[in-house]
Amino acid sequence: MEEAQAFRRLTVEFRQQDAKSRVLMTKHPIDGPTIEACQRGDSDAFRLVFEAYKDRVYSIALCFFDGNEATAKDITQDVFLKLMITISQFQNRSEFSTWLYRLVTNACLDRKRSLRRFLFFSTTRELEFLDPRSSLEDKFIQRELESSVRKVIARMKPKLRITILLKYFDDLSYEEIAKVLGCSAGTVASRLNRAHRILARKLAHLRGALASGE
Amino acid sequence: MFGKHIIRHLSAYHDGQLSAAENLRIEAHLEQCGKCRGAYEEIRFGARLASSLLMSNAPDAAWRGVYQIPNARGADGSPERR
């Protein structure tokens, strides 16, 4: 009985999470005048860019490195430093976000290559976007679910990993992801196919907790 | 295009990345093919799992590490290259 109740609760939580994720991933485009101001060295404009993208960049790096907050912070700093230094080279030939996410991708992949062996100890962290009205049990379930998903993603090959993170942390289209990664939309589709199936197989034990009626 | 199995198109179908005509062909194939239906359920489940990822707040220390650099400017006011 309790298990059935927990399953139903997880189902509801999942649906709420879907809606919340879509809201969170609403794009916050930076307009041309802001970019031009950044190119002139306007630190207030740069702060606007930072505020618009910092959580996405940090979240991608955090998931890429399986919850390692220190590495995620370093990568976030590196990305925005590089952005600041090279923004004069941005010529509006592509979307600003495409250019930014290329920096994120390269930073993550470069760091991965430079780390030959590492151990991560997941740190306890508050999930900032949980519904404050959720019960403690619901929050626990949500944390456990998200933690399980992050662990599986962190063990995927780097190219799969960055592809799925770009998709789910900024809801980029396949074409946009392809531009960031320098590959075709078909390759993006293939990688997401594999990533989705890996998640489903590794976390098949959670399938019973989710209602399928959609 | 869809005479054989269509598994490689299923994430794109799920994510709304295909044209209306391609969607119709996928749906017609799924009605007839148990293997692809099974793969689609798997992909749909995987996508729902991935949707559970939550955004994290970047720590304030990330900005502090970046903020020092704008104060270093070249003679023309542009940030100095490192």
XYZ file of C-alpha atoms in Angstrom:
296
model
C 0.000 0.000 0.000
C 2.804 2.366 1.007
C 4.764 1.384 -2.053
C 1.788 2.087 -4.290
C 1.369 5.477 -2.671
C 5.055 6.247 -3.179
C 4.754 5.210 -6.822
C 1.762 7.459 -7.350
C 3.567 10.310 -5.669
C 6.587 9.780 -7.881
C 4.349 9.886 -10.916
C 2.873 13.197 -9.872
C 6.332 14.525 -9.026
C 7.586 13.484 -12.406
C 4.850 15.386 -14.173
C 5.468 18.440 -12.020
C 9.156 18.155 -12.773
C 8.461 18.076 -16.489
C 6.554 21.329 -16.236
C 9.147 22.900 -13.966
C 12.021 21.879 -16.186
C 10.355 23.434 -19.201
C 9.912 26.685 -17.289
C 13.479 26.647 -16.032
C 14.839 26.012 -19.444
C 13.100 29.006 -20.962
C 15.632 30.732 -23.085
C 16.990 34.092 -21.963
C 18.428 35.507 -25.136
C 21.060 38.175 -24.974
C 20.394 40.860 -27.550
C 22.738 42.562 -29.970
C 23.194 45.809 -28.005
C 24.211 43.831 -24.915
C 26.805 41.906 -26.882
C 28.109 45.104 -28.420
C 28.385 46.619 -24.970
C 30.351 43.567 -23.831
C 32.645 44.013 -26.804
C 33.261 47.593 -25.682
C 34.294 46.289 -22.267
C 31.115 47.223 -20.422
C 31.252 45.146 -17.233
C 27.553 45.702 -16.482
C 26.663 44.185 -19.831
C 28.961 41.309 -19.164
C 27.320 40.787 -15.801
C 23.976 40.513 -17.623
C 25.392 37.787 -19.839
C 26.833 36.024 -16.838
C 23.530 36.114 -14.952
C 21.608 34.892 -17.989
C 23.752 31.817 -18.535
C 25.685 31.044 -15.363
C 23.275 28.443 -14.006
C 23.055 26.584 -17.305
C 26.816 26.543 -17.720
C 27.363 25.459 -14.125
C 24.641 22.794 -14.310
C 26.049 21.285 -17.496
C 29.536 21.155 -15.991
C 28.209 19.809 -12.694
C 26.362 16.957 -14.396
C 29.194 16.310 -16.794
C 31.518 15.746 -13.859
C 29.068 13.812 -11.728
C 28.393 16.447 -9.122
C 31.935 17.698 -8.627
C 31.203 21.267 -7.541
C 34.814 22.436 -7.543
C 35.353 21.332 -11.126
C 32.020 22.784 -12.192
C 32.913 26.124 -10.614
C 36.317 26.122 -12.316
C 34.772 25.380 -15.671
C 32.151 28.081 -15.197
C 34.867 30.607 -14.455
C 37.010 29.411 -17.350
C 34.122 29.667 -19.775
C 33.200 33.206 -18.808
C 36.795 34.325 -18.695
C 37.334 32.978 -22.185
C 34.084 34.563 -23.268
C 35.205 37.915 -21.970
C 38.561 37.659 -23.684
C 37.249 36.471 -27.032
C 33.892 38.224 -27.272
C 35.378 40.781 -29.625
C 35.647 37.940 -32.133
C 31.914 37.202 -32.048
C 30.493 38.462 -35.313
C 26.832 37.512 -35.155
C 27.256 34.811 -37.787
C 25.736 32.331 -35.366
C 23.554 32.527 -32.325
C 25.350 33.828 -29.275
C 24.227 30.782 -27.305
C 25.773 28.476 -29.925
C 29.081 30.224 -29.475
C 28.836 30.125 -25.691
C 27.953 26.450 -25.583
C 30.906 25.668 -27.823
C 33.073 27.172 -25.111
C 31.293 25.051 -22.512
C 31.659 21.890 -24.592
C 35.348 22.470 -25.250
C 35.989 23.279 -21.601
C 34.302 20.085 -20.421
C 35.954 17.852 -22.999
C 39.384 19.426 -22.450
C 39.108 18.976 -18.707
C 37.965 15.386 -19.154
C 40.966 14.651 -21.334
C 43.352 16.235 -18.875
C 42.076 14.208 -15.951
C 43.518 10.735 -16.245
C 41.965 9.313 -13.192
C 39.803 10.905 -10.576
C 37.511 9.946 -7.813
C 34.396 11.886 -7.116
C 32.679 12.047 -3.829
C 29.276 13.474 -4.422
C 28.690 16.327 -2.065
C 25.392 16.995 -0.503
C 23.848 20.012 -2.082
C 20.518 21.706 -1.891
C 18.494 21.405 -5.034
C 17.443 24.973 -5.553
C 14.385 24.443 -7.659
C 12.369 21.953 -5.686
C 8.784 22.896 -5.089
C 8.712 24.320 -1.545
C 5.261 22.842 -1.094
C 6.579 19.302 -1.644
C 6.714 17.073 1.349
C 10.065 15.918 2.646
C 9.384 12.481 1.246
C 8.610 13.865 -2.205
C 11.777 15.928 -2.160
C 13.734 12.875 -1.145
C 12.244 10.882 -4.009
C 12.989 13.665 -6.463
C 16.579 13.975 -5.251
C 17.115 10.258 -5.515
C 15.691 10.171 -9.020
C 17.804 13.073 -10.217
C 20.883 11.644 -8.517
C 20.393 8.315 -10.278
C 20.007 10.005 -13.631
C 23.114 12.139 -13.099
C 25.183 9.113 -12.190
C 24.221 7.300 -15.367
C 24.902 10.377 -17.493
C 28.280 10.906 -15.824
C 29.335 7.445 -16.974
C 28.389 7.918 -20.604
C 31.049 8.587 -23.187
C 31.882 12.312 -23.237
C 30.268 13.033 -26.603
C 27.004 11.411 -25.555
C 27.181 13.141 -22.218
C 27.600 16.658 -23.551
C 24.891 16.069 -26.167
C 22.266 15.057 -23.661
C 23.206 17.862 -21.269
C 22.899 20.487 -23.998
C 19.492 19.084 -24.869
C 18.107 19.018 -21.357
C 19.696 22.078 -19.787
C 18.793 24.503 -22.530
C 16.351 22.557 -24.688
C 18.459 23.241 -27.747
C 17.145 21.902 -31.035
C 19.062 19.178 -32.825
C 20.272 21.751 -35.345
C 21.506 24.041 -32.573
C 23.283 21.197 -30.790
C 24.825 20.163 -34.107
C 26.215 23.684 -34.588
C 27.663 23.692 -31.085
C 29.295 20.296 -31.524
C 30.351 20.716 -35.136
C 28.479 17.642 -36.320
C 25.297 16.877 -38.243
C 21.782 16.864 -36.821
C 21.671 13.173 -37.700
C 24.659 12.540 -35.451
C 22.916 14.433 -32.656
C 19.821 12.283 -33.176
C 21.920 9.138 -33.059
C 23.666 10.200 -29.857
C 20.436 11.147 -28.133
C 18.921 7.845 -29.195
C 21.785 5.991 -27.550
C 21.758 8.190 -24.469
C 18.015 7.775 -23.949
C 18.274 4.013 -24.282
C 21.209 3.829 -21.886
C 19.219 5.757 -19.296
C 16.196 3.541 -19.798
C 18.179 0.329 -19.450
C 20.327 1.419 -16.501
C 17.315 2.768 -14.624
C 14.796 0.157 -15.722
C 14.100 -0.570 -12.051
C 12.384 2.829 -11.854
C 10.020 2.056 -14.711
C 7.359 0.607 -12.475
C 7.211 3.882 -10.566
C 6.068 5.835 -13.574
C 2.611 5.680 -15.079
C 2.734 5.244 -18.793
C -0.535 6.891 -19.675
C 0.325 9.944 -21.700
C 12.795 5.598 -45.930
C 10.768 3.701 -43.369
C 10.454 0.253 -44.927
C 12.929 -1.096 -42.401
C 13.065 -0.472 -38.688
C 13.053 3.163 -37.687
C 14.701 3.048 -34.307
C 17.344 5.610 -35.223
C 14.650 8.206 -35.889
C 12.746 7.701 -32.667
C 14.445 10.279 -30.445
C 14.019 12.878 -33.164
C 10.363 11.875 -33.461
C 9.888 12.057 -29.706
C 11.541 15.479 -29.553
C 9.465 16.959 -32.368
C 12.411 17.354 -34.699
C 10.851 15.719 -37.749
C 8.527 17.064 -40.398
C 4.806 16.363 -40.309
C 5.134 13.909 -43.182
C 7.940 12.022 -41.437
C 5.895 11.921 -38.244
C 3.014 10.316 -40.071
C 5.297 7.665 -41.553
C 6.833 6.952 -38.159
C 3.409 6.603 -36.579
C 2.227 4.295 -39.323
C 5.317 2.129 -38.862
C 4.940 2.037 -35.082
C 1.410 0.736 -35.461
C 2.744 -2.267 -37.330
C 6.135 -2.939 -35.761
C 6.388 -4.318 -32.243
C 10.158 -4.051 -32.143
C 10.129 -0.338 -32.922
C 7.251 0.226 -30.531
C 9.287 -1.361 -27.788
C 12.289 0.793 -28.676
C 10.100 3.890 -28.681
C 8.807 3.133 -25.197
C 12.390 2.713 -24.060
C 13.443 6.023 -25.597
C 10.412 7.796 -24.205
C 11.204 6.495 -20.736
C 14.843 7.570 -21.108
C 13.754 11.045 -22.177
C 11.487 11.363 -19.166
C 14.338 10.348 -16.899
C 16.613 12.954 -18.486
C 13.893 15.566 -17.953
C 14.319 15.093 -14.215
C 17.651 16.927 -14.289
C 17.444 20.065 -12.200
C 19.244 23.319 -12.764
C 21.762 24.169 -10.066
C 22.624 27.666 -8.913
C 26.144 28.661 -9.851
C 27.958 29.713 -6.680
C 28.715 33.401 -6.166
C 32.385 32.528 -6.071
C 32.199 31.821 -9.825
C 31.429 35.492 -10.508
C 34.058 36.703 -8.088
C 36.642 34.708 -9.996
C 35.554 36.291 -13.262
C 34.870 39.802 -12.033
C 38.483 40.726 -11.406
C 39.311 40.458 -15.081
C 37.077 43.297 -16.393
C 39.135 45.673 -14.267
C 42.186 44.858 -16.343
C 41.681 46.826 -19.527
C 43.853 47.831 -22.398
C 44.485 51.403 -23.424
C 41.420 51.348 -25.689
C 39.158 50.123 -22.865
C 38.884 46.585 -24.158
C 39.692 43.689 -21.855
C 43.290 42.653 -21.945
C 44.048 39.303 -23.508
C 45.512 36.754 -21.149
